[in-house]
Short mmCIF file of C-alpha atoms and ligand atoms in Angstrom, two decimals:
data_model
loop_
_atom_site.label_atom_id
_atom_site.label_comp_id
_atom_site.label_asym_id
_atom_site.label_seq_id
_atom_site.Cartn_x
_atom_site.Cartn_y
_atom_site.Cartn_z
CA MET A 1 -27.27 -5.64 -12.60
CA GLU A 2 -26.14 -2.11 -12.79
CA GLY A 3 -23.18 -0.08 -11.77
CA LEU A 4 -20.58 -2.68 -12.60
CA VAL A 5 -16.98 -1.74 -13.02
CA LEU A 6 -14.27 -3.88 -14.16
CA GLY A 7 -11.11 -2.99 -12.30
CA ILE A 8 -7.48 -3.88 -13.62
CA GLU A 9 -4.35 -3.51 -11.58
CA THR A 10 -0.79 -4.20 -12.85
CA SER A 11 1.42 -1.56 -11.36
CA CYS A 12 3.96 -3.75 -9.60
CA ASP A 13 4.03 -7.41 -9.06
CA GLU A 14 0.41 -8.38 -8.57
CA THR A 15 -1.86 -8.96 -11.58
CA SER A 16 -5.28 -8.30 -10.15
CA THR A 17 -8.75 -8.01 -11.68
CA ALA A 18 -12.05 -7.43 -9.93
CA VAL A 19 -15.79 -6.73 -10.75
CA VAL A 20 -17.35 -4.07 -8.22
CA ARG A 21 -20.95 -2.97 -8.11
CA SER A 22 -21.64 0.68 -7.45
CA GLY A 23 -18.30 1.20 -5.81
CA ARG A 24 -19.17 -0.70 -2.70
CA GLU A 25 -19.84 -4.37 -3.32
CA ILE A 26 -17.08 -6.73 -4.36
CA LEU A 27 -18.54 -9.34 -6.67
CA SER A 28 -15.21 -10.86 -7.42
CA LEU A 29 -11.54 -10.20 -6.70
CA VAL A 30 -8.63 -12.02 -8.24
CA ILE A 31 -4.96 -11.26 -7.15
CA SER A 32 -2.35 -13.34 -9.01
CA SER A 33 0.87 -12.78 -7.01
CA GLN A 34 4.34 -12.92 -8.54
CA VAL A 35 6.06 -13.04 -5.33
CA ASP A 36 7.42 -16.59 -5.94
CA LEU A 37 8.98 -15.41 -9.20
CA HIS A 38 10.81 -12.50 -7.37
CA ARG A 39 11.67 -14.02 -4.15
CA ARG A 40 15.12 -15.39 -5.04
CA TYR A 41 16.17 -11.81 -6.17
CA GLY A 42 14.90 -10.22 -2.85
CA GLY A 43 12.86 -7.69 -4.62
CA VAL A 44 10.71 -7.21 -7.91
CA VAL A 45 12.60 -7.37 -11.06
CA PRO A 46 10.81 -5.15 -13.53
CA GLU A 47 11.50 -6.98 -16.76
CA LEU A 48 10.14 -10.32 -15.23
CA ALA A 49 7.10 -8.46 -13.80
CA GLY A 50 6.01 -7.20 -17.04
CA ARG A 51 6.27 -10.57 -18.84
CA ALA A 52 4.41 -12.19 -15.98
CA HIS A 53 1.48 -9.77 -16.21
CA LEU A 54 1.28 -10.52 -19.89
CA GLU A 55 0.75 -14.23 -19.18
CA ALA A 56 -1.60 -13.62 -16.21
CA ILE A 57 -3.87 -10.95 -17.44
CA LEU A 58 -6.36 -12.74 -19.59
CA PRO A 59 -6.66 -15.66 -17.28
CA ALA A 60 -7.28 -13.26 -14.51
CA LEU A 61 -9.89 -11.37 -16.46
CA GLN A 62 -11.80 -14.44 -17.19
CA GLU A 63 -11.67 -15.51 -13.52
CA ALA A 64 -12.91 -12.38 -12.27
CA LEU A 65 -16.10 -12.48 -14.64
CA ARG A 66 -16.59 -16.18 -13.95
CA ASP A 67 -16.50 -15.50 -10.15
CA ALA A 68 -18.79 -12.55 -10.45
CA GLY A 69 -21.20 -14.44 -12.54
CA VAL A 70 -21.20 -11.83 -15.34
CA GLY A 71 -20.12 -11.16 -18.82
CA LEU A 72 -17.98 -8.51 -20.23
CA GLY A 73 -21.09 -6.87 -21.93
CA ASP A 74 -22.61 -6.19 -18.39
CA MET A 75 -19.72 -3.79 -17.61
CA ASP A 76 -20.54 -0.02 -17.38
CA ALA A 77 -16.90 1.02 -17.37
CA VAL A 78 -13.28 -0.32 -17.18
CA ALA A 79 -10.99 1.02 -14.55
CA VAL A 80 -7.36 0.65 -14.66
CA THR A 81 -4.32 1.80 -12.67
CA ARG A 82 -2.50 4.46 -14.82
CA GLY A 83 0.29 4.90 -12.28
CA PRO A 84 2.44 5.35 -10.29
CA GLY A 85 4.33 2.07 -10.80
CA LEU A 86 6.70 0.10 -13.08
CA ILE A 87 6.10 1.26 -16.56
CA GLY A 88 6.41 -2.10 -18.36
CA SER A 89 3.87 -3.53 -15.75
CA LEU A 90 1.50 -0.59 -15.99
CA LEU A 91 1.42 -0.80 -19.77
CA VAL A 92 -0.04 -4.39 -19.77
CA GLY A 93 -2.96 -3.24 -17.56
CA VAL A 94 -3.45 0.04 -19.47
CA THR A 95 -3.46 -1.56 -23.04
CA ALA A 96 -5.81 -4.24 -21.95
CA ALA A 97 -8.21 -1.79 -20.45
CA LYS A 98 -8.09 0.43 -23.52
CA ALA A 99 -8.81 -2.39 -25.75
CA LEU A 100 -11.75 -3.62 -23.55
CA ALA A 101 -13.26 -0.07 -23.15
CA PHE A 102 -13.03 0.53 -26.95
CA SER A 103 -14.57 -2.76 -28.00
CA LEU A 104 -17.33 -2.71 -25.36
CA GLY A 105 -17.99 0.95 -26.04
CA VAL A 106 -17.93 1.99 -22.43
CA PRO A 107 -15.83 4.60 -20.61
CA LEU A 108 -12.25 4.02 -19.69
CA ILE A 109 -11.22 5.28 -16.18
CA ALA A 110 -7.54 6.00 -15.39
CA VAL A 111 -7.00 5.56 -11.76
CA ASN A 112 -4.03 6.78 -9.43
CA HIS A 113 -2.75 3.82 -7.57
CA LEU A 114 -2.16 5.78 -4.47
CA GLU A 115 -5.42 7.37 -4.35
CA ALA A 116 -6.94 3.85 -4.82
CA HIS A 117 -5.06 2.50 -1.93
CA ILE A 118 -6.83 5.15 0.27
CA TYR A 119 -10.22 4.17 -1.32
CA ALA A 120 -9.76 0.67 -0.10
CA ASN A 121 -10.99 1.98 3.19
CA PHE A 122 -14.21 3.52 1.79
CA LEU A 123 -14.83 0.30 -0.06
CA HIS A 124 -14.61 -1.75 3.20
CA PHE A 125 -16.23 0.74 5.62
CA PRO A 126 -19.50 2.02 3.84
CA ASP A 127 -20.15 4.69 6.40
CA LEU A 128 -16.63 6.13 6.46
CA GLU A 129 -16.38 9.65 5.18
CA PRO A 130 -13.59 12.38 4.95
CA PRO A 131 -12.16 14.61 6.29
CA LEU A 132 -9.65 12.33 7.54
CA ILE A 133 -5.69 11.64 7.81
CA ALA A 134 -4.46 8.80 5.55
CA PHE A 135 -1.15 7.13 5.91
CA LEU A 136 -0.18 5.17 2.97
CA ALA A 137 2.92 2.87 3.37
CA SER A 138 3.87 0.15 0.91
CA GLY A 139 7.04 -1.31 -0.90
CA GLY A 140 7.13 1.80 -3.07
CA HIS A 141 5.58 4.64 -1.06
CA THR A 142 5.28 6.19 2.15
CA VAL A 143 3.06 9.30 2.39
CA LEU A 144 1.03 11.14 4.96
CA VAL A 145 -2.03 13.05 3.66
CA HIS A 146 -4.80 15.25 4.94
CA MET A 147 -7.96 14.42 2.97
CA ALA A 148 -10.41 17.30 3.47
CA ALA A 149 -13.15 15.88 1.19
CA HIS A 150 -13.55 13.22 -1.30
CA ARG A 151 -10.72 13.19 -3.83
CA ARG A 152 -9.06 16.22 -2.12
CA TYR A 153 -5.64 15.65 -0.93
CA GLU A 154 -2.94 17.82 0.92
CA VAL A 155 0.20 15.74 1.14
CA LEU A 156 1.67 16.62 4.52
CA GLY A 157 4.84 14.59 4.35
CA GLU A 158 6.64 11.68 2.35
CA THR A 159 9.73 9.55 2.69
CA VAL A 160 12.85 11.45 1.77
CA ASP A 161 14.60 8.03 0.91
CA ASP A 162 13.42 4.48 1.34
CA ALA A 163 9.74 3.60 1.43
CA ALA A 164 8.61 1.70 4.61
CA GLY A 165 8.03 -1.58 2.94
CA GLU A 166 11.38 -1.20 1.20
CA ALA A 167 13.15 -0.71 4.43
CA TYR A 168 11.66 -3.75 6.01
CA ASP A 169 12.43 -5.88 2.98
CA LYS A 170 16.12 -4.80 2.80
CA VAL A 171 16.61 -5.30 6.64
CA ALA A 172 14.96 -8.67 6.36
CA ARG A 173 17.33 -9.68 3.56
CA TYR A 174 20.32 -8.56 5.60
CA LEU A 175 19.07 -10.57 8.45
CA GLY A 176 18.57 -13.70 6.40
CA LEU A 177 14.77 -13.69 6.61
CA GLY A 178 12.29 -14.42 3.79
CA TYR A 179 10.84 -12.08 1.27
CA PRO A 180 8.85 -10.10 1.45
CA GLY A 181 10.37 -8.98 4.79
CA GLY A 182 7.65 -6.98 6.34
CA PRO A 183 5.57 -9.81 7.48
CA GLU A 184 8.61 -11.79 8.59
CA ILE A 185 10.00 -8.93 10.77
CA ASP A 186 6.60 -8.28 12.14
CA ARG A 187 6.08 -11.91 13.19
CA LEU A 188 9.80 -12.26 14.70
CA SER A 189 9.39 -8.94 16.50
CA ARG A 190 6.60 -10.53 18.69
CA GLU A 191 9.33 -12.90 20.15
CA GLY A 192 11.91 -10.26 20.53
CA ASP A 193 12.59 -7.47 22.97
CA PRO A 194 12.27 -4.03 21.26
CA GLN A 195 14.65 -2.42 23.83
CA THR A 196 17.68 -4.40 23.10
CA VAL A 197 19.06 -1.88 20.82
CA ARG A 198 18.33 1.90 20.58
CA PHE A 199 18.37 2.41 16.83
CA PRO A 200 17.98 6.15 15.49
CA ARG A 201 14.54 7.51 15.12
CA ALA A 202 15.13 9.98 12.17
CA LEU A 203 13.32 13.33 11.74
CA MET A 204 11.26 12.38 14.86
CA HIS A 205 11.22 15.77 16.27
CA ASP A 206 12.11 17.99 13.16
CA GLY A 207 8.61 19.37 13.02
CA SER A 208 7.97 18.16 9.62
CA TYR A 209 5.83 15.13 8.42
CA ASP A 210 8.56 13.61 6.33
CA PHE A 211 10.15 10.20 7.17
CA SER A 212 13.57 8.78 6.61
CA LEU A 213 14.65 5.22 6.96
CA SER A 214 17.82 4.81 5.06
CA GLY A 215 19.88 5.81 8.03
CA LEU A 216 17.96 3.39 10.33
CA LYS A 217 18.56 0.56 7.74
CA THR A 218 22.30 1.18 7.66
CA ALA A 219 22.43 1.33 11.38
CA VAL A 220 20.86 -2.11 11.70
CA ILE A 221 23.09 -3.43 9.04
CA ASN A 222 26.30 -2.02 10.78
CA HIS A 223 25.19 -3.19 14.14
CA VAL A 224 24.66 -6.76 13.07
CA ARG A 225 27.95 -6.79 11.01
CA LYS A 226 29.83 -5.89 14.19
CA LEU A 227 28.14 -8.52 16.24
CA ARG A 228 28.88 -11.05 13.52
CA GLU A 229 32.56 -10.04 13.17
CA THR A 230 33.03 -9.98 16.95
CA GLY A 231 31.26 -13.29 17.37
CA ALA A 232 29.09 -11.98 20.02
CA PRO A 233 25.81 -13.88 20.51
CA PHE A 234 22.48 -12.10 19.61
CA GLU A 235 18.99 -13.14 18.92
CA VAL A 236 17.63 -12.01 15.37
CA ALA A 237 14.18 -11.45 16.98
CA ASP A 238 15.63 -8.77 19.23
CA ILE A 239 17.08 -7.01 16.32
CA ALA A 240 13.95 -7.19 14.29
CA ALA A 241 11.92 -5.98 17.25
CA SER A 242 14.32 -2.88 17.88
CA PHE A 243 14.25 -2.13 14.22
CA GLN A 244 10.38 -2.22 13.97
CA ALA A 245 10.16 -0.28 17.28
CA ALA A 246 12.16 2.66 15.69
CA VAL A 247 10.01 2.63 12.59
CA VAL A 248 6.72 2.49 14.40
CA ASP A 249 7.77 5.01 16.95
CA VAL A 250 8.23 7.73 14.34
CA GLN A 251 5.07 6.78 12.37
CA VAL A 252 2.84 6.76 15.37
CA HIS A 253 4.37 10.21 16.56
CA LYS A 254 3.88 11.76 13.18
CA ILE A 255 0.39 10.36 12.36
CA THR A 256 -0.95 11.28 15.73
CA ARG A 257 0.57 14.93 15.37
CA ALA A 258 -0.99 15.32 11.97
CA ALA A 259 -4.45 14.06 13.23
CA GLN A 260 -4.33 16.56 16.13
CA GLU A 261 -3.06 19.48 14.10
CA LYS A 262 -5.69 18.96 11.34
CA GLY A 263 -8.43 18.21 14.00
CA ALA A 264 -9.30 14.92 12.32
CA GLU A 265 -11.50 12.40 13.98
CA ARG A 266 -10.59 9.56 11.76
CA VAL A 267 -7.21 8.16 10.56
CA VAL A 268 -7.06 5.41 7.82
CA LEU A 269 -4.01 3.24 7.01
CA ALA A 270 -3.34 1.80 3.62
CA GLY A 271 -0.82 -0.17 1.48
CA GLY A 272 0.92 -3.41 2.61
CA VAL A 273 2.73 -1.98 5.51
CA ALA A 274 -0.90 -1.22 6.97
CA ALA A 275 -0.86 -4.87 7.84
CA ASN A 276 1.83 -4.36 10.58
CA ARG A 277 0.53 -5.34 13.76
CA SER A 278 2.78 -3.18 16.00
CA LEU A 279 1.70 -0.25 13.99
CA ARG A 280 -2.04 -0.96 14.13
CA GLU A 281 -1.88 -1.63 17.90
CA ARG A 282 0.20 1.24 19.18
CA LEU A 283 -1.33 3.81 16.83
CA GLY A 284 -4.88 2.46 17.70
CA GLU A 285 -4.18 2.90 21.45
CA GLU A 286 -2.63 6.35 20.93
CA LEU A 287 -5.43 7.64 18.79
CA SER A 288 -8.18 6.18 21.01
CA ARG A 289 -6.83 8.21 23.94
CA LEU A 290 -7.47 11.34 21.86
CA GLY A 291 -10.91 10.12 20.72
CA ILE A 292 -9.80 9.46 17.22
CA THR A 293 -10.99 6.22 15.38
CA LEU A 294 -8.44 4.16 13.40
CA TYR A 295 -9.56 2.33 10.25
CA TYR A 296 -7.64 -0.09 8.07
CA PRO A 297 -8.86 -2.47 5.32
CA PRO A 298 -8.52 -6.42 5.64
CA MET A 299 -5.25 -7.76 4.13
CA ASN A 300 -6.52 -8.59 0.58
CA LEU A 301 -7.50 -4.80 0.29
CA CYS A 302 -4.29 -3.60 1.90
CA VAL A 303 -2.13 -5.03 -0.66
CA ASP A 304 -2.23 -4.33 -4.40
CA ASN A 305 -5.75 -5.23 -5.75
CA ALA A 306 -8.19 -4.22 -8.40
CA ALA A 307 -11.16 -4.00 -6.09
CA MET A 308 -9.91 -0.65 -4.91
CA ILE A 309 -9.25 0.53 -8.48
CA ALA A 310 -12.83 -0.35 -9.50
CA ALA A 311 -14.20 1.19 -6.29
CA LEU A 312 -12.49 4.49 -7.04
CA GLY A 313 -13.25 4.19 -10.70
CA TRP A 314 -17.06 4.08 -9.98
CA ARG A 315 -16.68 7.39 -7.94
CA MET A 316 -14.67 8.90 -10.87
CA LEU A 317 -17.33 7.73 -13.24
CA GLN A 318 -20.12 9.57 -11.21
CA GLU A 319 -17.96 12.71 -11.42
CA GLY A 320 -17.45 12.35 -15.04
CA ASP A 321 -13.72 11.93 -14.71
CA THR A 322 -13.31 9.51 -17.62
CA ALA A 323 -10.07 9.27 -19.69
CA PRO A 324 -9.41 9.34 -23.39
CA LEU A 325 -8.44 6.15 -25.19
CA ASP A 326 -5.05 7.44 -25.84
CA VAL A 327 -4.33 8.16 -22.09
CA ASP A 328 -0.68 7.22 -21.17
CA ALA A 329 0.60 4.97 -18.43
CA SER A 330 2.58 7.16 -16.00
CA ALA A 331 5.55 5.72 -13.88
CA SER A 332 5.51 8.66 -11.53
CA LEU A 333 1.97 10.11 -10.72
CA PRO A 334 1.61 12.14 -7.58
CA LEU A 335 -1.43 12.00 -5.47
CA GLY A 336 -3.93 14.55 -6.52
CA SER A 337 -2.81 14.96 -10.06
O1 KG4 B 1 1.09 -2.48 -0.87
P1 KG4 B 1 2.00 -3.70 -1.27
O2 KG4 B 1 1.35 -4.99 -1.27
O3 KG4 B 1 2.77 -3.55 -2.55
C1 KG4 B 1 3.26 -2.37 -2.91
O4 KG4 B 1 4.54 -2.15 -2.63
O5 KG4 B 1 2.59 -1.64 -3.64
O6 KG4 B 1 3.01 -3.55 -0.19
C2 KG4 B 1 4.13 -4.49 0.04
C3 KG4 B 1 5.15 -4.13 1.23
C4 KG4 B 1 6.44 -5.07 1.23
O7 KG4 B 1 7.39 -4.20 1.15
C5 KG4 B 1 6.13 -5.76 2.55
O8 KG4 B 1 7.28 -6.13 3.11
C6 KG4 B 1 5.28 -4.85 3.35
O9 KG4 B 1 4.47 -4.23 2.35
N1 KG4 B 1 4.53 -5.53 4.28
C7 KG4 B 1 4.78 -5.32 5.71
C8 KG4 B 1 3.91 -6.09 6.39
N2 KG4 B 1 3.09 -6.84 5.43
C9 KG4 B 1 3.63 -6.44 4.07
N3 KG4 B 1 5.54 -4.42 6.31
C10 KG4 B 1 5.60 -4.36 7.68
N4 KG4 B 1 4.63 -5.20 8.36
C11 KG4 B 1 3.91 -6.23 7.87
N5 KG4 B 1 3.18 -6.96 8.59
ZN1 ZN B 2 0.36 -0.39 -3.98
#
């Protein structure tokens, strides 16, 4: 078998390993989630995450090789997330990858996590090609990008405060919903009326491609606090739906405007928030009226996963973009660097 890349991802709270052939075919994908570990804190605790990666990394490596039916000696390269992410978590993956690449005598590939999220789409849709608009939204990031060609990025806008997933998680926590909050709010919103409360749509018409969610989050919290204090009856589903409508309104508006301005025929979603049903449906409708196609990966490729790292790693290997064995993990690594 040829073209095998071992992918390793440990940037946040998922220990993930994968074997991918020629950047397109997933032979195995292991995602060991720490979500249960962090649930009672309502968010990822960095110290606990690093320690949990240490415990999970070797079993996850063995499982990926076993599932793929290959041995370490079959690998043509080792690709690992270099950043951005939690430094103590990144170091576990980067150190493991360095040791493997060194002992196997194969190239080490240091992958940008944000770029890899976008590449999850190329992995899943073999005929997809740039130019396109990509919207990446997760627990740590919100970024709107014009991708003119492979590996060429123009960042159009970003969040100026909370990441999209972070806002979902914080609002969910205040409403007493589970962790992570995005899927809970998404599910509950189906039962609620999004027009119950008109929450602010920050930066909706400011002409930029930036996003701001911290004011919205505060508005939801203040609204609910007042209702609780006065004892007025309310449905949590209505609040969830009203919050989600405010988030999605701005996202749909800005993504659509970016696609039109750049003349893009394709838009891709990436990151955990790409799983949001309302975003997918409303954006899909809006774009299809304009003749633009919307793509998003299946759930296991939306969330943090090593298959996307291996897929992008393969492309980087073809381009000769390999890393020295003393490459550093980097907590903040912008897209395109
Ligand atoms: O990409 P991801 O798995 O991890 C990183 O943060 O890198 O994203 C996780 C985030 C969480 O904040 C979670 O609440 C959010 O994605 N999320 C959602 C949905 N599913 C997951 N947000 C909104 N709607 C969803 N259906
Ligand atoms: Zn991520």
